[in-house]
Tab-separated table of C-alpha atoms and ligand atoms in Angstrom:
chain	number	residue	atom	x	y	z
K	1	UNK	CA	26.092	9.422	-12.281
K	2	UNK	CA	25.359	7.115	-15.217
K	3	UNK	CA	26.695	8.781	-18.241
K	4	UNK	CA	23.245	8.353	-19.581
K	5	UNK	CA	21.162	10.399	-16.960
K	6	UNK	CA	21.376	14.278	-17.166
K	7	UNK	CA	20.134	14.943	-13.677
K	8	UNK	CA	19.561	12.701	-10.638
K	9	UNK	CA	16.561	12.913	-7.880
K	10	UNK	CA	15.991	11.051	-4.699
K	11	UNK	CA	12.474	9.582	-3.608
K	12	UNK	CA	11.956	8.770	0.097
K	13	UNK	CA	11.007	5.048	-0.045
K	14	UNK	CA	7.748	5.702	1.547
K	15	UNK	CA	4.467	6.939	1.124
K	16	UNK	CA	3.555	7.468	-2.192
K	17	UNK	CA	6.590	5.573	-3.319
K	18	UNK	CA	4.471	2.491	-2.655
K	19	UNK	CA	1.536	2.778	-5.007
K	20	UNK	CA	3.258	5.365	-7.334
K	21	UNK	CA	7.252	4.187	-7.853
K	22	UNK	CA	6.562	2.457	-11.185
K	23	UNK	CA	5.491	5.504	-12.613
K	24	UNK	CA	7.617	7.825	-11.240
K	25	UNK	CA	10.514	5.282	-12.194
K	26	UNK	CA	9.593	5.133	-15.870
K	27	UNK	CA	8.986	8.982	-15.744
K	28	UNK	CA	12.328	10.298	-14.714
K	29	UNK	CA	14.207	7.513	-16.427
K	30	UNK	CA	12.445	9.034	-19.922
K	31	UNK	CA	13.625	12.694	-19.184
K	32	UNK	CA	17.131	11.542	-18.447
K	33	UNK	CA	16.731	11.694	-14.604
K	34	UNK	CA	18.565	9.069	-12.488
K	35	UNK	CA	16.213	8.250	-9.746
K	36	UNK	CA	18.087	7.481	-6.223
K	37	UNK	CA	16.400	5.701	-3.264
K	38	UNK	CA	16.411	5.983	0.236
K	39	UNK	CA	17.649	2.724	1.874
K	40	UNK	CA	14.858	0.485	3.474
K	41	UNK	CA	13.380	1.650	6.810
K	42	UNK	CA	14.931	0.675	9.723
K	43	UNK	CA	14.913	1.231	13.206
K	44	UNK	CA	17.368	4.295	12.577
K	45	UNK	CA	15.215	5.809	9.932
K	46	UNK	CA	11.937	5.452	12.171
K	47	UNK	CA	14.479	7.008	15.291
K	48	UNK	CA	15.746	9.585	12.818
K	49	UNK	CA	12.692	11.221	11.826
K	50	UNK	CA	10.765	10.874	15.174
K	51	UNK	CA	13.542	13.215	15.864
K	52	UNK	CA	12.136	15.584	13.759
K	53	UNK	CA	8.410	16.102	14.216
K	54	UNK	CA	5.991	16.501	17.465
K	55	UNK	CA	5.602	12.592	19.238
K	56	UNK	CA	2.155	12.265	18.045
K	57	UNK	CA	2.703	13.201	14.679
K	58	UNK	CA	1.274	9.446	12.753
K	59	UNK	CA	4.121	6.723	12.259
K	60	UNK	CA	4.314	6.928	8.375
K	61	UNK	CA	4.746	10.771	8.412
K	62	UNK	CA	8.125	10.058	11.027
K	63	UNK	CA	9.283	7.003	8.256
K	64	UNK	CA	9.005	9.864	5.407
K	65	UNK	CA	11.073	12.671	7.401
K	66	UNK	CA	13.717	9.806	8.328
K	67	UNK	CA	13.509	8.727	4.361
K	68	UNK	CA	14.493	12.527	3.175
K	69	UNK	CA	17.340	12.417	6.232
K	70	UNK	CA	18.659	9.339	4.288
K	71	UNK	CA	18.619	10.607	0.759
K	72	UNK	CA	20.484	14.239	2.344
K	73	UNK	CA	22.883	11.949	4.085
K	74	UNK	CA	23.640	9.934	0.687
K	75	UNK	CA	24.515	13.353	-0.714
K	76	UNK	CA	21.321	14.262	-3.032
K	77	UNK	CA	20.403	17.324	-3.922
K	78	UNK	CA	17.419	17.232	-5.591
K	79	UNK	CA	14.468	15.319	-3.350
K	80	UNK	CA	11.261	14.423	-4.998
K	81	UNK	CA	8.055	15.603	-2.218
K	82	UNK	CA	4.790	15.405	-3.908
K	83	UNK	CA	1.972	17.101	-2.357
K	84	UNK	CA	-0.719	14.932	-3.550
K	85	UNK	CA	-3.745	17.139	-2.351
K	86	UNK	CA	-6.780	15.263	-4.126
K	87	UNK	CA	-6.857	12.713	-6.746
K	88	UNK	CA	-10.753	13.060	-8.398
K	89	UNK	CA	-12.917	16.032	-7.531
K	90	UNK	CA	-13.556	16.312	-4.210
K	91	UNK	CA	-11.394	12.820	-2.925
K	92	UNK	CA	-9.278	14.092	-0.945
K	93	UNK	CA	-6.278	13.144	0.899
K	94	UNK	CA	-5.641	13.891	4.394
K	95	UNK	CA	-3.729	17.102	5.576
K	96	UNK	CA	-0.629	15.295	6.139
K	97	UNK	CA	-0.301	14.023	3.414
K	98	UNK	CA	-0.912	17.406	1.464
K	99	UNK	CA	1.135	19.395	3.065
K	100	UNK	CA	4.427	16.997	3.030
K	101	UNK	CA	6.010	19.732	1.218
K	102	UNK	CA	5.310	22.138	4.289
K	103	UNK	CA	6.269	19.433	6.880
K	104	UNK	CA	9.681	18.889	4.986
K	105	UNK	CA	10.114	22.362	4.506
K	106	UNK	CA	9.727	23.473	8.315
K	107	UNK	CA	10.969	20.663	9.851
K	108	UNK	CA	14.374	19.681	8.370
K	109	UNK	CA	16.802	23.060	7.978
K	110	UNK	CA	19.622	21.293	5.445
K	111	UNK	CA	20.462	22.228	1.842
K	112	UNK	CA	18.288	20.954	-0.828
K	113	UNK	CA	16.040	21.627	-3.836
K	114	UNK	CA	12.814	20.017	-3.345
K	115	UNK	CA	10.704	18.989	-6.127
K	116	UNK	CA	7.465	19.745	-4.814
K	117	UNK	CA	4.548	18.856	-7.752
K	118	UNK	CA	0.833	19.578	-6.818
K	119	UNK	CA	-2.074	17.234	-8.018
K	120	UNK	CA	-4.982	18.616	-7.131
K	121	UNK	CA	-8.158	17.104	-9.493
K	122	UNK	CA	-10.599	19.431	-7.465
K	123	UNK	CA	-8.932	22.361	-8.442
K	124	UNK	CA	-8.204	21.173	-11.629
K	125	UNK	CA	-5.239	20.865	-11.508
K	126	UNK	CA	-4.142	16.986	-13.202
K	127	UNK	CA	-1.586	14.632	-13.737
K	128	UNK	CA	-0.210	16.278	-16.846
K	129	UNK	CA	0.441	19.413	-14.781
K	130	UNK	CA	1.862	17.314	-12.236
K	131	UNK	CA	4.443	15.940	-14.355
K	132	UNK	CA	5.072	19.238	-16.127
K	133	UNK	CA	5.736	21.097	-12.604
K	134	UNK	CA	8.009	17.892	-11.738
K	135	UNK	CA	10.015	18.247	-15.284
K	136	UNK	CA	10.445	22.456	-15.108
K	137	UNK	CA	12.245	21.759	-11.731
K	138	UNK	CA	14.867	19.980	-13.787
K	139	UNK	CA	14.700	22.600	-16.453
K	140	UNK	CA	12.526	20.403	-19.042
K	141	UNK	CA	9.725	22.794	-20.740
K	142	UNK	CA	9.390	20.888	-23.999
K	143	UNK	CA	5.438	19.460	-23.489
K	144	UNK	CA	6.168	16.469	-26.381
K	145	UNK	CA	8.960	15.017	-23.952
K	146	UNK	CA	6.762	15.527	-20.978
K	147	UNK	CA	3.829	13.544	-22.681
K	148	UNK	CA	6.386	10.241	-23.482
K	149	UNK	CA	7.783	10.614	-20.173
K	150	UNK	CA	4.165	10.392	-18.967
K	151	UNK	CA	3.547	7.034	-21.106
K	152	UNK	CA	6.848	5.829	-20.359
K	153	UNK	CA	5.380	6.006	-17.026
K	154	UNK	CA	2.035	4.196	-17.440
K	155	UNK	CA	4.009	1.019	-19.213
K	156	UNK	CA	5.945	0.937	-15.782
K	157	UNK	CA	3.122	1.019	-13.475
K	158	UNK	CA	0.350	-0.829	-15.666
K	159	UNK	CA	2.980	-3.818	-15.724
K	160	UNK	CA	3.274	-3.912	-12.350
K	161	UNK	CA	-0.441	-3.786	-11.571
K	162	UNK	CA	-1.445	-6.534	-14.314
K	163	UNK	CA	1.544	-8.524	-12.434
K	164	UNK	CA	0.266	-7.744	-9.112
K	165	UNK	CA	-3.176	-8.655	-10.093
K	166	UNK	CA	-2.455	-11.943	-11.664
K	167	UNK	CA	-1.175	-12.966	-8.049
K	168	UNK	CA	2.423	-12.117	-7.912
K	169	UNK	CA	3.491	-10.444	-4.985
K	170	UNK	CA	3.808	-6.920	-4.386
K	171	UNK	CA	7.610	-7.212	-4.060
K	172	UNK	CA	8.103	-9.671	-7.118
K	173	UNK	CA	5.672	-7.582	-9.150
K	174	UNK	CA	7.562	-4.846	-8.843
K	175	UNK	CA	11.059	-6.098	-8.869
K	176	UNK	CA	9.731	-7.582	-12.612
K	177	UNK	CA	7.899	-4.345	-13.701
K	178	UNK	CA	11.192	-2.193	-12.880
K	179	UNK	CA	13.246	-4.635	-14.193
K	180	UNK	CA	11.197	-4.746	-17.552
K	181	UNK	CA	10.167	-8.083	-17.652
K	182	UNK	CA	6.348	-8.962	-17.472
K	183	UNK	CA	5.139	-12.787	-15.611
K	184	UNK	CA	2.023	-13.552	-14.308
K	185	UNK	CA	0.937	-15.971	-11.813
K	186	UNK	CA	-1.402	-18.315	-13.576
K	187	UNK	CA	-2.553	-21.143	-10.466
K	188	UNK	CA	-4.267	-20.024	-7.977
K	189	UNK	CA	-2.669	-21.099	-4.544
K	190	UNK	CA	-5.326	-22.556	-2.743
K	191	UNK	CA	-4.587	-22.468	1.475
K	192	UNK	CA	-7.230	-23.110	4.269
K	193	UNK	CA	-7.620	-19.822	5.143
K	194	UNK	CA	-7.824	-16.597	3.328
K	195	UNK	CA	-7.677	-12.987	4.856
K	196	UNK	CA	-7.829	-9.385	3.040
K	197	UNK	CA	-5.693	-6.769	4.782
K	198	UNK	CA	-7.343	-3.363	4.328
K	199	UNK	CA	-4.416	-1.361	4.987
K	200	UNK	CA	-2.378	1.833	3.022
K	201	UNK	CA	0.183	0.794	0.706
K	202	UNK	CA	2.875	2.473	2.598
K	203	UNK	CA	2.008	0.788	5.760
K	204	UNK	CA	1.390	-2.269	4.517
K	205	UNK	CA	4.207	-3.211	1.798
K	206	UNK	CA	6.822	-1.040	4.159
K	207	UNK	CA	8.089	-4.202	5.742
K	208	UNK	CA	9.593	-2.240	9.064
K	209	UNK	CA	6.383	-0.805	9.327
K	210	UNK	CA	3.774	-3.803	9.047
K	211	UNK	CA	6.259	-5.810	11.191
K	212	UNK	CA	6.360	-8.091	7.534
K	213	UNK	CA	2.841	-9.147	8.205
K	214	UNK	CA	2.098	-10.855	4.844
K	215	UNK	CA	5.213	-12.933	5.267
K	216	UNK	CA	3.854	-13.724	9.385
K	217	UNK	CA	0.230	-14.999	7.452
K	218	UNK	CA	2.076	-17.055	4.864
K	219	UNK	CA	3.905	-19.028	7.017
K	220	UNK	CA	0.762	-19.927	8.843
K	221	UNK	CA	-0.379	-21.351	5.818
K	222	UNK	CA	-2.920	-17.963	5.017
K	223	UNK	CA	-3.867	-16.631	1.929
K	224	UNK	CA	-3.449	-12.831	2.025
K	225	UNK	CA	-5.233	-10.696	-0.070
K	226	UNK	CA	-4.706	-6.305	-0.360
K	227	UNK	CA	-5.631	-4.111	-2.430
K	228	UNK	CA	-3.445	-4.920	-5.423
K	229	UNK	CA	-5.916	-7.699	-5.986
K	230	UNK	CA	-8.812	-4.932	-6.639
K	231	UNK	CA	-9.288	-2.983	-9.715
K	232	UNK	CA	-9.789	0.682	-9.345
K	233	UNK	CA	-13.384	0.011	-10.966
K	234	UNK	CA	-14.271	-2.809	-8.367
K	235	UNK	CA	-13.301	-0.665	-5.352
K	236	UNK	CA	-15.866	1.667	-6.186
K	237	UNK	CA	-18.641	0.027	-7.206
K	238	UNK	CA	-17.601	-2.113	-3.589
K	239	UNK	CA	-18.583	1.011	-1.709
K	240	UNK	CA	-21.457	2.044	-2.960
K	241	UNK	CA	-22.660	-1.464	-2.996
K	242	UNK	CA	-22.231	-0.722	1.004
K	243	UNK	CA	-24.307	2.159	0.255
K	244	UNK	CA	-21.511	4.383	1.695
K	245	UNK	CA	-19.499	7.322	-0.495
K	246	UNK	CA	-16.066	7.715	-1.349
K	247	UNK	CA	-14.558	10.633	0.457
K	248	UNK	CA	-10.620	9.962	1.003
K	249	UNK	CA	-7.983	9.471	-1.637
K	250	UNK	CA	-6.770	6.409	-0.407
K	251	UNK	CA	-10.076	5.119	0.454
K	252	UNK	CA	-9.908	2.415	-2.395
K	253	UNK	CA	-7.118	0.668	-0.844
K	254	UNK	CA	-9.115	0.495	2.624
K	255	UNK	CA	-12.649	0.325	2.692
K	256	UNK	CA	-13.145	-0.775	-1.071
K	257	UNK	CA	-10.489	-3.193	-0.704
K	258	UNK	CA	-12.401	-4.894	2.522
K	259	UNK	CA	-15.814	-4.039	0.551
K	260	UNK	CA	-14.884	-5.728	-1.829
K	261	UNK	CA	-14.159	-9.037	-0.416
K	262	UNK	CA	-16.918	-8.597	2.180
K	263	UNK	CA	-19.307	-8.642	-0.913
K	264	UNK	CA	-18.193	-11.465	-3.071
K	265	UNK	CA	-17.080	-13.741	0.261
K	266	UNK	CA	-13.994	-14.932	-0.947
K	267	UNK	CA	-12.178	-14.296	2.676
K	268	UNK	CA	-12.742	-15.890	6.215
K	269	UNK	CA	-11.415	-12.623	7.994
K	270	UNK	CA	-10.759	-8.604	7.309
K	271	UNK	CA	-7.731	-7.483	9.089
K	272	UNK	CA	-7.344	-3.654	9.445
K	273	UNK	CA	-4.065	-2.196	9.759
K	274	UNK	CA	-3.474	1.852	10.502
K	275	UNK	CA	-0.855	3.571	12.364
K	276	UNK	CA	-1.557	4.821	15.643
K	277	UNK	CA	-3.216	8.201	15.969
K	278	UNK	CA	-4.450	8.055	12.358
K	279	UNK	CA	-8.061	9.803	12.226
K	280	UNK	CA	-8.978	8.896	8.240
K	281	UNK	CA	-8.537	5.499	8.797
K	282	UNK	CA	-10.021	5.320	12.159
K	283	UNK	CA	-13.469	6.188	10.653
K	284	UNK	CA	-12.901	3.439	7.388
K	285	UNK	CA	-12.262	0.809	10.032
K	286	UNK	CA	-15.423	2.075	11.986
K	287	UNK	CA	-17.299	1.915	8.560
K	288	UNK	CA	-15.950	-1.416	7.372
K	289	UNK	CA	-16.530	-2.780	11.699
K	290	UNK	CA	-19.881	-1.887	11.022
K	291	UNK	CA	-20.869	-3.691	7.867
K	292	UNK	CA	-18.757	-6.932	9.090
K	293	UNK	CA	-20.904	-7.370	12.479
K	294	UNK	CA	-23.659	-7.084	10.208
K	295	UNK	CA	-22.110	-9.528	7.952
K	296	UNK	CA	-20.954	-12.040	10.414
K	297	UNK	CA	-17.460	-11.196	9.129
K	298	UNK	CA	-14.861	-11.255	11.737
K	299	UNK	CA	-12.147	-8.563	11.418
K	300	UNK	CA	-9.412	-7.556	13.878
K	301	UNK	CA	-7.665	-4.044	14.227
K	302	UNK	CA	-3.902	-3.729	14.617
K	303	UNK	CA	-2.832	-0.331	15.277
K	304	UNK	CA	1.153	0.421	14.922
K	305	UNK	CA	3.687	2.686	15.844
K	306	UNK	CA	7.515	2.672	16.522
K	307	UNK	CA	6.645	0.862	19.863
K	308	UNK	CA	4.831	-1.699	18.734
K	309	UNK	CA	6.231	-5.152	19.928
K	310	UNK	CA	6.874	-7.998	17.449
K	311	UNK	CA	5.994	-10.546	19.749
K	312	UNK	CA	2.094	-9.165	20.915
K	313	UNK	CA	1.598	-8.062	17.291
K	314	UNK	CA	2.413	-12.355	16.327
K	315	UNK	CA	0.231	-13.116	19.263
K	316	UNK	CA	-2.731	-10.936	18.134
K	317	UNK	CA	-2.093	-12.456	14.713
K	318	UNK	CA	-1.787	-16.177	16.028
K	319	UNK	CA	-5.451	-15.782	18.406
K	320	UNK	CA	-7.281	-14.424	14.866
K	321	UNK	CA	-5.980	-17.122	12.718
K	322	UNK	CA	-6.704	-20.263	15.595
K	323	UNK	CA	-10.357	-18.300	15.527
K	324	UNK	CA	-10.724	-18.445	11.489
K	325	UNK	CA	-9.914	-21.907	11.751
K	326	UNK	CA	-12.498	-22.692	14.359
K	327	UNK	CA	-15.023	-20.951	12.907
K	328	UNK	CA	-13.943	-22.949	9.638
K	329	UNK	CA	-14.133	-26.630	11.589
K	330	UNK	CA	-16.923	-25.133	13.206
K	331	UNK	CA	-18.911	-24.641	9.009
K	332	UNK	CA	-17.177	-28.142	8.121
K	333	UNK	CA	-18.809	-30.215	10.591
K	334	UNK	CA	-22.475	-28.225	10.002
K	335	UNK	CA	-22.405	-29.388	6.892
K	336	UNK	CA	-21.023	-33.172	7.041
K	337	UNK	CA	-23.135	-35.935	7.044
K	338	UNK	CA	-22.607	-38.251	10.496
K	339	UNK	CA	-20.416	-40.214	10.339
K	340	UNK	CA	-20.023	-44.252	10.382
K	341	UNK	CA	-17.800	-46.030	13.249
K	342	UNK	CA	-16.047	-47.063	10.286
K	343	UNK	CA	-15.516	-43.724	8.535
K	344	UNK	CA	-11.502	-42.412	7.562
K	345	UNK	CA	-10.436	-40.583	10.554
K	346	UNK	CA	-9.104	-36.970	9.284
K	347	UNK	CA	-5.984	-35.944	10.139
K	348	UNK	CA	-4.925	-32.279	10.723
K	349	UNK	CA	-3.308	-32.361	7.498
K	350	UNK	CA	-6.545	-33.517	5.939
K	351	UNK	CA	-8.777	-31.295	7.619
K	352	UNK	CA	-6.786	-28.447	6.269
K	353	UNK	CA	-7.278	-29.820	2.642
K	354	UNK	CA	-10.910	-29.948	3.073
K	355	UNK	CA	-11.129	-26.425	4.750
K	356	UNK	CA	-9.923	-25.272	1.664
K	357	UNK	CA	-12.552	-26.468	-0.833
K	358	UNK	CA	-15.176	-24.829	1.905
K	359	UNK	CA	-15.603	-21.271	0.745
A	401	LIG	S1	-3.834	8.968	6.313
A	401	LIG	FE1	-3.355	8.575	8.467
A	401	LIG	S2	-1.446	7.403	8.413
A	401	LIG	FE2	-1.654	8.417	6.455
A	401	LIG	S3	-0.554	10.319	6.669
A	401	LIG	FE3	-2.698	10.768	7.139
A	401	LIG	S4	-2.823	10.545	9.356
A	401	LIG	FE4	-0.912	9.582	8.721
């Protein structure tokens, strides 16, 4: 252990680890607590904690047991398993995902303290107390050292999100903000097509898990917007600009996320992504379905789990893109003037430049 840290915790790289890890970085860090990750999910992981829990148990759930296996295996003792119950009164998250604790607790029989910290905003119960419950596990009462833990915190994750929000990527924001260092994108990269993916964080930005699907866009030359390019405030006014009504915690990072774009137009597609078996996002993606038919927005709907193929999830991805850019052509030529025998003849290359000023 670094002579500097007094104590040392693992966090499971996966699901709240992917909206939450700034914070929780600059947390422990400011008490003196080493923080230790599990390795990136692979295969093994995914096999490893399928192991664990009932087949149709959802795929993230499977990629969090196989992330505590990883930590035990690498020797920690302490293991870091919020139970993140609801985060404003009444937005709640789904039952997995409150009862982690439980799952971990009745599913893996090895030796370990688990730091289990409750926010619950509909029972009161806030961040503050959070973070105290999280400290007194380590033996840290003093309230003063809590509260510049907690800021220490908030400069971690607000760096990352005004990083992520300028346009950086959700990997290179976050390699900056936990690195200390603060860079913003400041030219927009214009491409021919643009797509939001309404999607959790710890599906999407798990790159085993979304089969690296913002990497698969990119190199087809697609924009790709998530919900790291929404502010909190947007998200919700996006929904009840749909007239519909926040109910789930991570609701913001699915249907205000897709609202959002679906309002202001800024996308030629929606692409939903939820794990297999997953009933809170099934009824966003029925929501969102809803308002795009209305909308004339397309959207598609990859599902995953540990069987899902890389080569039908490219295909799927392939057949949406060829049908953005149709539709695209299809706008560009609507609004062209005829033209002349004698008019430039536009290359594919060209065509693409143009699509790109159509929005
Ligand atoms: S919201 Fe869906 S994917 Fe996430 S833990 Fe719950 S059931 Fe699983």
């Amino acid at each position: 252990m670094n002579k500097a840290y007094k104590h040392k915790v693992g966090i499971p790289r996966a699901m709240s680890y992917y909206n939450n890890y700034p914070f929780y970085l600059g947390f422990f860090n400011s008490l003196g607590i080493e923080v230790v990750l599990s390795d990136k999910t692979t295969t093994k992981i995914i096999n490893e904690g399928s192991k664990y829990v009932v087949s149709d148990t959802c795929l993230p759930v499977k990629v969090y047991v196989g992330h505590v296996v990883n930590l035990l295996d690498k020797g920690c003792e302490y293991i870091f398993v919020p139970s993140i119950q609801s985060t404003d009164y009444k937005i709640n998250n789904c039952s997995k995902i409150r009862g982690l604790p439980e799952i971990i607790r009745n599913v893996i029989n090895r030796e370990f303290t688990m730091v289990e910290p409750t926010l619950d905003k509909t029972e009161n119960i806030g961040l503050y107390d959070f973070c105290f419950e999280t400290a007194e596990a380590f033996g840290i009462t003093d309230k003063k050292e809590i509260k510049n833990a907690m800021k220490h915190g908030f400069a971690v994750y607000n760096n990352f999100f005004k990083m992520a929000q300028s346009g950086l990527s959700y990997k290179e924001a976050l390699e900056n903000a936990i690195n200390d260092r603060f860079v913003t994108q400041t030219v927009d990269v214009i491409k021919p097509l643009s797509v939001v993916i309404m999607g959790h964080g710890y599906n999407l930005f798990d790159e085993r898990i979304s089969l690296n699907i913002i990497k698969k866009l990119e190199n087809m030359d697609v924009k790709v917007y998530t919900s790291l390019n929404v502010s909190h405030e947007d998200s919700i006014n996006a929904i009840e600009n749909l007239g519909e009504i926040q109910y789930w915690a991570n609701e913001l990072e699915l249907t205000g996320t897709a609202a959002y774009f679906l309002n202001n137009h800024k996308v030629d597609g929606i692409i939903a992504l939820s794990a297999f078996g997953c009933g809170p996002d099934s009824l966003m993606v029925d929501e969102i379905s809803y308002h795009c038919k209305e909308n004339g927005m397309p959207l598609i709907h990859l599902t995953i789990d540990e069987h899902t193929g890389e080569a039908g999830f490219i295909t799927r991805l392939e057949a949406f893109v060829d049908m953005l850019m149709r539709k695209k052509r299809a706008l560009i030529s609507k609004k062209s003037k005829p033209v002349s025998q004698n008019a430039e003849i536009v290359t594919p290359e060209k065509e693409k430049i143009f699509a790109s000023s159509v929005k």
